[in-house]
PDB file of C-alpha atoms and ligand atoms in Angstrom:
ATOM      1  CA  UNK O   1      -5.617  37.939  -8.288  1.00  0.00           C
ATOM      2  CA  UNK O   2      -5.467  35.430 -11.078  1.00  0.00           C
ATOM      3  CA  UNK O   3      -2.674  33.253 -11.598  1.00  0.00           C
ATOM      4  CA  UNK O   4      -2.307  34.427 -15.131  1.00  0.00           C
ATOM      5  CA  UNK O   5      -1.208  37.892 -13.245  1.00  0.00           C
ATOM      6  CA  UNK O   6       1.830  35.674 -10.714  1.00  0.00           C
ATOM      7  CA  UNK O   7       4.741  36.285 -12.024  1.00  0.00           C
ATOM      8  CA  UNK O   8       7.879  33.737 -11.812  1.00  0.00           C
ATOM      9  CA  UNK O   9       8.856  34.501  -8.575  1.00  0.00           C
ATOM     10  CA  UNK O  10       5.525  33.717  -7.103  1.00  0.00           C
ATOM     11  CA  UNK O  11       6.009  30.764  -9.379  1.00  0.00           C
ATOM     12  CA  UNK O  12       9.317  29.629  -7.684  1.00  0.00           C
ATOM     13  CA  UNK O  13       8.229  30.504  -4.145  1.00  0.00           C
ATOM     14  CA  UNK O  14       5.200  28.151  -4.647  1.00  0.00           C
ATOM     15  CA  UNK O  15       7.420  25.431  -6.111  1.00  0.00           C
ATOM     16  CA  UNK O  16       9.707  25.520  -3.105  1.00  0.00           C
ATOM     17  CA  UNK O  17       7.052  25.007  -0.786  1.00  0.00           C
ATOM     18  CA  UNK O  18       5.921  28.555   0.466  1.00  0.00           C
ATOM     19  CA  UNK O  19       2.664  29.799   2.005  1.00  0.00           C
ATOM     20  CA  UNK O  20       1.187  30.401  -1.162  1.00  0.00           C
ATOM     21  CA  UNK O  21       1.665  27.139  -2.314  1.00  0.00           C
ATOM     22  CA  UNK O  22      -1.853  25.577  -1.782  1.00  0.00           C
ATOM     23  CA  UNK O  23      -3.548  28.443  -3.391  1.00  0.00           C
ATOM     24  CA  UNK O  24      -1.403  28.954  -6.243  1.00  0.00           C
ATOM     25  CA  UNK O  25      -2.082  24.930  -7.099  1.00  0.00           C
ATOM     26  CA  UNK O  26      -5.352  25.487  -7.128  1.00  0.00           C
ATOM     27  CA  UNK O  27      -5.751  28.186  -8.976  1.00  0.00           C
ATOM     28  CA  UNK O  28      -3.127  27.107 -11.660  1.00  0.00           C
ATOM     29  CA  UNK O  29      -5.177  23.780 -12.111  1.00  0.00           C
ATOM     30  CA  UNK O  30      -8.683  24.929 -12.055  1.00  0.00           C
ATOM     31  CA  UNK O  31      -7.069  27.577 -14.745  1.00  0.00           C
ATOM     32  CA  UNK O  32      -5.270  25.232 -17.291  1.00  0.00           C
ATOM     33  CA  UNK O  33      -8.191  22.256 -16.034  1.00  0.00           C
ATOM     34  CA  UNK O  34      -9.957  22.340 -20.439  1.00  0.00           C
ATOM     35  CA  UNK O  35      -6.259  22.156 -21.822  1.00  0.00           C
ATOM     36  CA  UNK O  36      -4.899  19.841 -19.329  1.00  0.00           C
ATOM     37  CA  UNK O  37      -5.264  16.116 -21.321  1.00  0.00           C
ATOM     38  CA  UNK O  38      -3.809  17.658 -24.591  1.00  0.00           C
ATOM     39  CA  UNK O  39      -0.816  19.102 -22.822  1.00  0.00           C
ATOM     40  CA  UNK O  40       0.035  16.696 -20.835  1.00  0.00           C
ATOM     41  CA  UNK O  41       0.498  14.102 -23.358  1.00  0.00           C
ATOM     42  CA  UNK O  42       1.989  16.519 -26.061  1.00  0.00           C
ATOM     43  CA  UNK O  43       4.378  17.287 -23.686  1.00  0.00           C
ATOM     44  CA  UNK O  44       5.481  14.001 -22.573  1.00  0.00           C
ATOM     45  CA  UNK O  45       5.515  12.953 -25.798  1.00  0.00           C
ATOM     46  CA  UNK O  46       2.903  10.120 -25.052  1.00  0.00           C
ATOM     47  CA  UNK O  47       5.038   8.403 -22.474  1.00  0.00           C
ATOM     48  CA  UNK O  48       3.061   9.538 -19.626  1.00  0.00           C
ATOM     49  CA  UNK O  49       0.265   7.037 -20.556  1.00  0.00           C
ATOM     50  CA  UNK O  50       2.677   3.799 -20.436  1.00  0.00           C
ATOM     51  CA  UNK O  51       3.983   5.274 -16.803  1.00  0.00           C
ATOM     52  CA  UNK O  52       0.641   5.228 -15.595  1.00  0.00           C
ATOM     53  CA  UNK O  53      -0.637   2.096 -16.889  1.00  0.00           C
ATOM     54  CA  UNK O  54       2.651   0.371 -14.887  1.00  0.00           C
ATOM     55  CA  UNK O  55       1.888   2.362 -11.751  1.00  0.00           C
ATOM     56  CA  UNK O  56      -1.688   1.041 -11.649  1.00  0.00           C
ATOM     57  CA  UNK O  57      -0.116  -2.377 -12.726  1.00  0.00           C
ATOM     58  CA  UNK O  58       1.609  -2.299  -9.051  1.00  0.00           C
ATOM     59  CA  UNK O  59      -1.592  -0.838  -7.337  1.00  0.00           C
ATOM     60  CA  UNK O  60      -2.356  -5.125  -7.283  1.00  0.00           C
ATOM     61  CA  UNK O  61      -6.218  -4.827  -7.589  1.00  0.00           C
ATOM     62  CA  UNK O  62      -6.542  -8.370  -8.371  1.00  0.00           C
ATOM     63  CA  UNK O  63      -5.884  -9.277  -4.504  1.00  0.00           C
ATOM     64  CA  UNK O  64      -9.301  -7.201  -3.650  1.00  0.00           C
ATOM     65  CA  UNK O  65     -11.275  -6.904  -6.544  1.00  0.00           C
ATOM     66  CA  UNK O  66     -13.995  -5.469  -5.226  1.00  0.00           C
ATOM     67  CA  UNK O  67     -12.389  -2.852  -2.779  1.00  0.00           C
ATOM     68  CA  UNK O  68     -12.517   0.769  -2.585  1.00  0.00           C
ATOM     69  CA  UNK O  69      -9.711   2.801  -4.128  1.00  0.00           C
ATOM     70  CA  UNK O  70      -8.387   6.063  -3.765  1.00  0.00           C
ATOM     71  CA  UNK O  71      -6.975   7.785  -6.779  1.00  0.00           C
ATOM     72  CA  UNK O  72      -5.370  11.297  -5.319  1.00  0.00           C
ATOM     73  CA  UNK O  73      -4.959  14.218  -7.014  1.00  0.00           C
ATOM     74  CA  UNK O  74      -7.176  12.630  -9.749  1.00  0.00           C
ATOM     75  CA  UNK O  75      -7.106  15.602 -11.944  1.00  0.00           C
ATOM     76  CA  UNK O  76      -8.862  14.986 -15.187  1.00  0.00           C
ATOM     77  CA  UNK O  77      -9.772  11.368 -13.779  1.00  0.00           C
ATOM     78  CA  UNK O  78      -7.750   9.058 -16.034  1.00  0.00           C
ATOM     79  CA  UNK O  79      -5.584   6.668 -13.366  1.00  0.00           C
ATOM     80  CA  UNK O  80      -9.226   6.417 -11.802  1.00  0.00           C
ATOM     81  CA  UNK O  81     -10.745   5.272 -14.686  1.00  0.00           C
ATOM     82  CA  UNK O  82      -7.940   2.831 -15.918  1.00  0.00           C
ATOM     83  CA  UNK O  83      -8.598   1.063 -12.932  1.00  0.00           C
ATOM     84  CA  UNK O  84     -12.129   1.224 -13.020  1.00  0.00           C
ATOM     85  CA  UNK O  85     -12.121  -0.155 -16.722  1.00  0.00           C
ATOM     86  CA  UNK O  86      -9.414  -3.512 -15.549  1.00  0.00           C
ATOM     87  CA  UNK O  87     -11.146  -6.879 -17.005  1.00  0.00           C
ATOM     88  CA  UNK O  88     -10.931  -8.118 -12.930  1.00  0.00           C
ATOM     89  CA  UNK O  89     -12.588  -4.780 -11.438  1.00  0.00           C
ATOM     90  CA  UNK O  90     -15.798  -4.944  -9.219  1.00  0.00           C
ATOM     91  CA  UNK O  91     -14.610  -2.345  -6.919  1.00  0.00           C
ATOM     92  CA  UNK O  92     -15.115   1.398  -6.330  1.00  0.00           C
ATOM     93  CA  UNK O  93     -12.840   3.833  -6.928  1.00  0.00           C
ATOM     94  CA  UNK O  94     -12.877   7.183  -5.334  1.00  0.00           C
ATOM     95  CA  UNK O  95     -11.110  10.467  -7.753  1.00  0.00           C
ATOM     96  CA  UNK O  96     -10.191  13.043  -5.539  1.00  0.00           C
ATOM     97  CA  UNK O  97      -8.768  16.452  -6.324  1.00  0.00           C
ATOM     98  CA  UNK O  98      -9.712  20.075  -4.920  1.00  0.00           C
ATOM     99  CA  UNK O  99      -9.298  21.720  -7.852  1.00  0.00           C
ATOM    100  CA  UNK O 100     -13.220  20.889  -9.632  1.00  0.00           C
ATOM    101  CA  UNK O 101     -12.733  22.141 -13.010  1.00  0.00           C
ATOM    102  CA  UNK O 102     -10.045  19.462 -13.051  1.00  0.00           C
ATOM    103  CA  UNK O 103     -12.850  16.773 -11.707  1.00  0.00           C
ATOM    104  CA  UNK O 104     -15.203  18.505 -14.382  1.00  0.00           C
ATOM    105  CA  UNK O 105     -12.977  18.396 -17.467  1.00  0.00           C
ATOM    106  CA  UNK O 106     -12.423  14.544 -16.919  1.00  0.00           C
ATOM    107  CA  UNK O 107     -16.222  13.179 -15.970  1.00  0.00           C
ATOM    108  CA  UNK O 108     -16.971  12.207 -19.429  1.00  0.00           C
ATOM    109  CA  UNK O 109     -14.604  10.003 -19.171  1.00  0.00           C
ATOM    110  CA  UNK O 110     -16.274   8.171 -16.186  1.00  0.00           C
ATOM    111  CA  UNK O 111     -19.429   8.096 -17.129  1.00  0.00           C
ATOM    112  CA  UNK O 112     -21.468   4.789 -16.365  1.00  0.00           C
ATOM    113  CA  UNK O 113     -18.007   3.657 -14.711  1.00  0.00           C
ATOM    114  CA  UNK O 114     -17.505   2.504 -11.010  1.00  0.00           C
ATOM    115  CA  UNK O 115     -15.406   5.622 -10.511  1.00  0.00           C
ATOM    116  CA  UNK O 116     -16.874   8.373  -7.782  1.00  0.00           C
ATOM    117  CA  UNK O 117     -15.066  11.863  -8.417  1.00  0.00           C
ATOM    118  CA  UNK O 118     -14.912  13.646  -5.228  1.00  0.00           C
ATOM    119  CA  UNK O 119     -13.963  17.104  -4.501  1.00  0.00           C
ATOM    120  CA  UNK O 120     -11.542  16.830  -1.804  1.00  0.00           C
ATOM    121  CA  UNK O 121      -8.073  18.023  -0.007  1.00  0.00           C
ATOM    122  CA  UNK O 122      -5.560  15.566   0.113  1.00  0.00           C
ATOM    123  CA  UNK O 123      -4.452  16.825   3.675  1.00  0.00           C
ATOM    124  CA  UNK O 124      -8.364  16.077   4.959  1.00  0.00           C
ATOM    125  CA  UNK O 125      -9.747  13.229   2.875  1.00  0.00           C
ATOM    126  CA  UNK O 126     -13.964  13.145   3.777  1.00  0.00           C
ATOM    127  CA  UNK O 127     -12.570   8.751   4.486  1.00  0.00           C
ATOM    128  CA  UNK O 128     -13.129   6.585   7.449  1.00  0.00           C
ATOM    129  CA  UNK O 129      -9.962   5.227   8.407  1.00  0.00           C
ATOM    130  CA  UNK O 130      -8.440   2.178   7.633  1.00  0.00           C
ATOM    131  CA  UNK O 131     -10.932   1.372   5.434  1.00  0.00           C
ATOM    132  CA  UNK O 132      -9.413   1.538   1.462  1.00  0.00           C
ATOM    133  CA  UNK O 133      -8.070  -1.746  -0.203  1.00  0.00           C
ATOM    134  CA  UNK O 134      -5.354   0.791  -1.910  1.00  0.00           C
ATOM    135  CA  UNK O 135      -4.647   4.397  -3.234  1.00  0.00           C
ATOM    136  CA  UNK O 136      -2.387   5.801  -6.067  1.00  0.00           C
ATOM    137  CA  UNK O 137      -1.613   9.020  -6.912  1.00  0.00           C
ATOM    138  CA  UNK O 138      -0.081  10.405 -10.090  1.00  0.00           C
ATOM    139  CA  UNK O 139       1.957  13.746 -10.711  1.00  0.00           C
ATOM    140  CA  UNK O 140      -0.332  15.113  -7.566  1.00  0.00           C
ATOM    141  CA  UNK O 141       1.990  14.641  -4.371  1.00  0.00           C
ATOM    142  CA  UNK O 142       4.603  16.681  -5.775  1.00  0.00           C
ATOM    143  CA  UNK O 143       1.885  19.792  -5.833  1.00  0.00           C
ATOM    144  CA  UNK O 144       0.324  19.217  -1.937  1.00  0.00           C
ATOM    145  CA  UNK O 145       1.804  21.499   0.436  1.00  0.00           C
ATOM    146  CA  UNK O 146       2.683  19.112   2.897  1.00  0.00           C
ATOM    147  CA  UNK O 147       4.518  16.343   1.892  1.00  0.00           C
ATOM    148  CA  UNK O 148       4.481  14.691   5.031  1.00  0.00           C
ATOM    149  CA  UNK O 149       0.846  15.508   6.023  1.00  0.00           C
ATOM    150  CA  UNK O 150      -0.196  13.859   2.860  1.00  0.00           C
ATOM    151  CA  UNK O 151       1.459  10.384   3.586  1.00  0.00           C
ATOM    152  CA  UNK O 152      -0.082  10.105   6.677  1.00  0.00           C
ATOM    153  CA  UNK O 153      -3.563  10.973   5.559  1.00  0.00           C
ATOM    154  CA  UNK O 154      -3.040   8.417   2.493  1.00  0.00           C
ATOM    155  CA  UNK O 155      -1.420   6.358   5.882  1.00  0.00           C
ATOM    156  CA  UNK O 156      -4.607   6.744   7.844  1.00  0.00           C
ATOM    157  CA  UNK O 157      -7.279   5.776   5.057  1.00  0.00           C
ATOM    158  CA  UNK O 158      -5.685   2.676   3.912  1.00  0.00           C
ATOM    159  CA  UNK O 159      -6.739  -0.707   5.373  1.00  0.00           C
ATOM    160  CA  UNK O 160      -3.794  -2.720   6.995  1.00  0.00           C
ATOM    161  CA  UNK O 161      -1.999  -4.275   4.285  1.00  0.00           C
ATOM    162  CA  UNK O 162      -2.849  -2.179   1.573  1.00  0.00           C
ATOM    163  CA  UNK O 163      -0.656  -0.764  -0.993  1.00  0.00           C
ATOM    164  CA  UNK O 164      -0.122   3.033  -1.887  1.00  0.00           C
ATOM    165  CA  UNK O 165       1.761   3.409  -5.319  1.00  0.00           C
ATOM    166  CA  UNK O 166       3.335   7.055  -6.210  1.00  0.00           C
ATOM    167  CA  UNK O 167       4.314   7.749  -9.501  1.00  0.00           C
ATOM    168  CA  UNK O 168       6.086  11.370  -9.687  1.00  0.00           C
ATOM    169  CA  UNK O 169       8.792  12.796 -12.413  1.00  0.00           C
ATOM    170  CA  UNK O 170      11.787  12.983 -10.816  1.00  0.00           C
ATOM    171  CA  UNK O 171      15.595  13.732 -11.963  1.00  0.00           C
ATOM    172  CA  UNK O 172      17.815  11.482 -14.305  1.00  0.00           C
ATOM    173  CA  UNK O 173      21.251  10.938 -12.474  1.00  0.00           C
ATOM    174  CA  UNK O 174      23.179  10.801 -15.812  1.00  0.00           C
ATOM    175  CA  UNK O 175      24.910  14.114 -16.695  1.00  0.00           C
ATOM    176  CA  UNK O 176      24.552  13.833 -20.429  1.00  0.00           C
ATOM    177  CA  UNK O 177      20.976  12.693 -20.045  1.00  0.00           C
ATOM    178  CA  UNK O 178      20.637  14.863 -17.233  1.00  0.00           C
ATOM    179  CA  UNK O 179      21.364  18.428 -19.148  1.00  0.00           C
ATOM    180  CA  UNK O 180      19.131  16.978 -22.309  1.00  0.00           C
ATOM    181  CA  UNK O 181      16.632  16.730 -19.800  1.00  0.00           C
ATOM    182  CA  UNK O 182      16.914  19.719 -17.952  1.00  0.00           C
ATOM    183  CA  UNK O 183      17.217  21.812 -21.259  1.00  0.00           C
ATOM    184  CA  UNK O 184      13.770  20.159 -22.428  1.00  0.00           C
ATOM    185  CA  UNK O 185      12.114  20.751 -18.798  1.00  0.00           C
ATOM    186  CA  UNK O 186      13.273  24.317 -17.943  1.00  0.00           C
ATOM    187  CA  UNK O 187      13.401  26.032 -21.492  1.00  0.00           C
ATOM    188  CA  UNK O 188      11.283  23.819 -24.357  1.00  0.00           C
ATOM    189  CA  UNK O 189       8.237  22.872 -22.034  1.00  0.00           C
ATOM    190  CA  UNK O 190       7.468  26.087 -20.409  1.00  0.00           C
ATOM    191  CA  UNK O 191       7.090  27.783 -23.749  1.00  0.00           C
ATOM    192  CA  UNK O 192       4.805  25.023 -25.456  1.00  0.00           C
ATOM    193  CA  UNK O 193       2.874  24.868 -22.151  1.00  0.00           C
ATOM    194  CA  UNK O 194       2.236  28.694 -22.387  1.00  0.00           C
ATOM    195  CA  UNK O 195       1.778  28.368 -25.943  1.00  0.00           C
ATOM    196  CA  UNK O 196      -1.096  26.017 -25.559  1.00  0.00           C
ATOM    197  CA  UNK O 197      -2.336  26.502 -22.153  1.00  0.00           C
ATOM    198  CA  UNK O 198      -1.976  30.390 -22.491  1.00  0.00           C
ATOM    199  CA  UNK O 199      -1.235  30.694 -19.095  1.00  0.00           C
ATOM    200  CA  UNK O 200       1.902  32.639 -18.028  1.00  0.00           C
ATOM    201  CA  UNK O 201       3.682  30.542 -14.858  1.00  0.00           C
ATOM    202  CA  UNK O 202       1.583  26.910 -14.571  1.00  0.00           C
ATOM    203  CA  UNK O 203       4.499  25.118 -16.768  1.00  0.00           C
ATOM    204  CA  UNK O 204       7.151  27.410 -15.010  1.00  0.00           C
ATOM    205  CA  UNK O 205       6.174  26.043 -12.000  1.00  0.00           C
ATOM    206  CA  UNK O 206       6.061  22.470 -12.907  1.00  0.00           C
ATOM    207  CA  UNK O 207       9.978  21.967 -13.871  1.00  0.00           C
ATOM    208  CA  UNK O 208      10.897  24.141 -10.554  1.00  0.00           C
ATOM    209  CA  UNK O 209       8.590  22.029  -8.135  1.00  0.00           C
ATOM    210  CA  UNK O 210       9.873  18.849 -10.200  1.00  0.00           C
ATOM    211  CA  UNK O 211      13.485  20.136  -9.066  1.00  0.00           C
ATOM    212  CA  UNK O 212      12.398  20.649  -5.476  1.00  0.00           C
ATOM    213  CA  UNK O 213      11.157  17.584  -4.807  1.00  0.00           C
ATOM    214  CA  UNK O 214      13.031  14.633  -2.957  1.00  0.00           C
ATOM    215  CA  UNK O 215      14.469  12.353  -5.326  1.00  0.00           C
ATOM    216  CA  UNK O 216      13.889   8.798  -5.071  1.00  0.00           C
ATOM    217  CA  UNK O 217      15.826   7.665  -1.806  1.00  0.00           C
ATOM    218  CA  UNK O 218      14.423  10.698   0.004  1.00  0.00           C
ATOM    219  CA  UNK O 219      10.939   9.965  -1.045  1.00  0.00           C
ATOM    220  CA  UNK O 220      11.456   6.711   0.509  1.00  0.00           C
ATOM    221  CA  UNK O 221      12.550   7.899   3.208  1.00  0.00           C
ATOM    222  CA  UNK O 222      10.121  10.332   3.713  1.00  0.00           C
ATOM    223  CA  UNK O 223       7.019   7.096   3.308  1.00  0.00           C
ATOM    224  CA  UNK O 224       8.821   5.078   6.046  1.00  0.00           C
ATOM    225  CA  UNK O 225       8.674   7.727   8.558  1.00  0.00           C
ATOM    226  CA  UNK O 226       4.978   8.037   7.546  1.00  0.00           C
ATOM    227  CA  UNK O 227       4.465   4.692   8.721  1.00  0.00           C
ATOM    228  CA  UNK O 228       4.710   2.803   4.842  1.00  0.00           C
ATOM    229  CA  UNK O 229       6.647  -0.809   5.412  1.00  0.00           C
ATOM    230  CA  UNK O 230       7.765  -2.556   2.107  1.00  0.00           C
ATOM    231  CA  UNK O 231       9.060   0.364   0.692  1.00  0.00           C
ATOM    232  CA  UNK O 232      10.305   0.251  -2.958  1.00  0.00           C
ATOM    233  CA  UNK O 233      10.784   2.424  -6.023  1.00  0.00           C
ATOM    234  CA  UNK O 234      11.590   1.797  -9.689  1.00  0.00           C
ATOM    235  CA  UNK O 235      12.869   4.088 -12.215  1.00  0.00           C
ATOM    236  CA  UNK O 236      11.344   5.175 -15.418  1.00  0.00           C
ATOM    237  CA  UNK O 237      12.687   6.595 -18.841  1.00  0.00           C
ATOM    238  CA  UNK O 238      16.540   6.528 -17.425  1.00  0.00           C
ATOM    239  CA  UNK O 239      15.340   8.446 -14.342  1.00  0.00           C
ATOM    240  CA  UNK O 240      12.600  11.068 -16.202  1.00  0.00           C
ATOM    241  CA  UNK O 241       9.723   9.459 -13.797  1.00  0.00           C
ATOM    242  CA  UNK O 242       9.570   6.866 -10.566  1.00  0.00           C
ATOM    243  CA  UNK O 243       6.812   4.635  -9.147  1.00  0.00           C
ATOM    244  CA  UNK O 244       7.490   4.154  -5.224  1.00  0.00           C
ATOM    245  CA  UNK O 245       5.318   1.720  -3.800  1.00  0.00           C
ATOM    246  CA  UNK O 246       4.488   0.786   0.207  1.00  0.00           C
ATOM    247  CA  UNK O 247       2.027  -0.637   2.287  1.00  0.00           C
ATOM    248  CA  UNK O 248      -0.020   0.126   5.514  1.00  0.00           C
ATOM    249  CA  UNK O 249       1.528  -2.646   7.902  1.00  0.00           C
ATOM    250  CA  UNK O 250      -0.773  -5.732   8.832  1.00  0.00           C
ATOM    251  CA  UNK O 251      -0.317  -5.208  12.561  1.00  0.00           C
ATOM    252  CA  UNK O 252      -1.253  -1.210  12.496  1.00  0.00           C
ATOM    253  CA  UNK O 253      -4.598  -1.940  13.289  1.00  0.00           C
ATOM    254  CA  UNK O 254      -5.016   1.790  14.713  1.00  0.00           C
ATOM    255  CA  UNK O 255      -4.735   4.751  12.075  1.00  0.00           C
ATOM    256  CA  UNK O 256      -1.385   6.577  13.152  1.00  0.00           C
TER     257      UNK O 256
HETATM  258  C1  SAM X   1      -0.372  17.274 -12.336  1.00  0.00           C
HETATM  259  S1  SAM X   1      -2.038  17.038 -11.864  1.00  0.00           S
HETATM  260  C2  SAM X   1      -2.161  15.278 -11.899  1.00  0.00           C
HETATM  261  C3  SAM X   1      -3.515  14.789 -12.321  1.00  0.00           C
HETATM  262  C4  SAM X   1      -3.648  13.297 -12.578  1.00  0.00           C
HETATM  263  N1  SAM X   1      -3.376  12.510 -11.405  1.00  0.00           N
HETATM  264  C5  SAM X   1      -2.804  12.826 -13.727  1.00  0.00           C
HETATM  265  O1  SAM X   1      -2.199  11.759 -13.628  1.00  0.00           O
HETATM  266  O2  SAM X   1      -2.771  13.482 -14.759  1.00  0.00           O
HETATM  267  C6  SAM X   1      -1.980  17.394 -10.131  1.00  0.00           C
HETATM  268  C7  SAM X   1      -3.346  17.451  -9.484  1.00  0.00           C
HETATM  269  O3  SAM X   1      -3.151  17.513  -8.067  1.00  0.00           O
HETATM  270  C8  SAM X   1      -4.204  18.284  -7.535  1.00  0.00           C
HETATM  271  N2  SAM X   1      -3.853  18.713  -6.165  1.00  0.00           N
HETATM  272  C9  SAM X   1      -2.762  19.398  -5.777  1.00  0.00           C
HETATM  273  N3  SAM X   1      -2.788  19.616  -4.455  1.00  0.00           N
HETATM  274  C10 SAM X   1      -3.919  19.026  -3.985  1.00  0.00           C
HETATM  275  C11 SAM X   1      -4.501  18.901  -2.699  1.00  0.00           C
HETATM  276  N4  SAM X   1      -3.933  19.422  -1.613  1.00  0.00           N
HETATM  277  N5  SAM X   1      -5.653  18.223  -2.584  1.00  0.00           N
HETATM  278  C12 SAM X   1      -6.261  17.688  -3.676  1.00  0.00           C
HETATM  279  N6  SAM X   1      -5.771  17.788  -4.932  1.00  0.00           N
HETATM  280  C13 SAM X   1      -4.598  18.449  -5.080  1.00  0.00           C
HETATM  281  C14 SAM X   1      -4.355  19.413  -8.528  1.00  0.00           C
HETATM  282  O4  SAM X   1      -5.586  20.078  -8.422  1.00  0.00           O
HETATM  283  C15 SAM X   1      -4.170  18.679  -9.858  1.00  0.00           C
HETATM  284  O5  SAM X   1      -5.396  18.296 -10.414  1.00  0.00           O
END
């Protein structure tokens, strides 16, 4: 069945974490994969780039310059090519996403760059353990089934020490703000995303799985019991976005 034929409950069921959930990600990605770019910035209004550029700015590349990196849930490949493209960088850095019309849409981008896209599940990365100088991933953790599963795969890849930066919308805590927000999210965005995309539920789903994700302390929370030390977050926009940052501890010499 194509996605275009879900209808909202599907949509909600997939937000909230059911069965369906992996699926109904990829299928709404691969779908909306040629209009993805253009949406996502119209929609953000253009903010979305300066989030990303301080999420990579916390990745710290310039302690291993010539590591490998993961960038997770790469989509249309632009955190991995940011870093790829930082005056310092001698590195690799490896895209991964499952959904390859997403991988496909972005490759021009990468083109003669150190960047290696890689079709991949973020719950069974194709990585030797304990071997990556860092990983980031952007808007993508929110859409794994398995939030849990996912940390401790990122967990296992990442060389003792290193760094894995999140950066995920999340919920501003001020009521006024708060309703603005949620009138934007739940009413304006769905109909320009269907407007432009022309697919029925992908930007339905994105302000429900948005609201059922853990806000920031949870997420924390939630990276310690994976194992992360260091743990912090910062928030973005009044509370629109987050970056949560922590590291693989020095003494974990063996992948959990
Ligand atoms: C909202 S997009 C984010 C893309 C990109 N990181 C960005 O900043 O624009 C989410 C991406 O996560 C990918 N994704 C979701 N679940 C995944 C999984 N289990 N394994 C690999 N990729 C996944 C989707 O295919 C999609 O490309």
């Amino acid at each position: 069945m194509l996605v275009t034929d879900i209808d909202g409950a599907t949509a909600s069921a997939a937000a909230a974490g059911g069965a369906e959930k992996r699926a109904y990600v990829k299928q709404i990605f691969s779908e909306i994969a040629p209009r993805y770019d253009l949406l996502n910035h119209v929609l953000s209004l253009n903010i979305d780039r300066r989030w990303r550029r301080k999420a990579i700015a916390r990745l710290g590349v310039e302690r291993d310059t010539s590591g490998r990196y993961l960038d997770l849930c790469t989509g249309t490949l632009d955190v991995a090519q940011q870093i790829s493209m930082l005056g310092s960088f001698r590195g690799l850095v490896i895209g991964a996403d499952f959904a390859e019309p997403m991988l496909k849409a972005g490759l021009g981008k990468v083109e003669g760059k150190s960047v290696a896209p890689v079709a991949a599940d973020a719950l069974q990365l194709p990585l030797a353990s304990g071997q990556l100088a860092g990983a980031i991933v952007a808007f993508g953790i929110r859409n794994v089934a398995g939030l849990d599963a996912s940390l401790r795969e990122v967990f296992r890849v990442l060389a003792p020490g290193a760094r894995f930066v999140i950066l995920e919308f999340s919920t501003p805590r001020w009521p006024l703000l708060r309703f603005l927000y949620q009138t934007y999210f739940h009413h304006v965005l769905p109909l320009i995303g269907r407007l432009v995309s022309g697919h029925r539920s992908a930007y339905t789903y994105l302000p429900r799985s948005v609201a059922n994700f853990p806000v920031e302390e949870e997420l924390a929370d939630e990276m310690k019991r994976a194992g992360f030390a260091n743990v912090d977050w910062t928030s973005l926009s009044f509370g629109v976005a987050a970056i949560h940052v922590g590291e693989r501890p020095i003494n974990s010499l063996r992948p959990k």
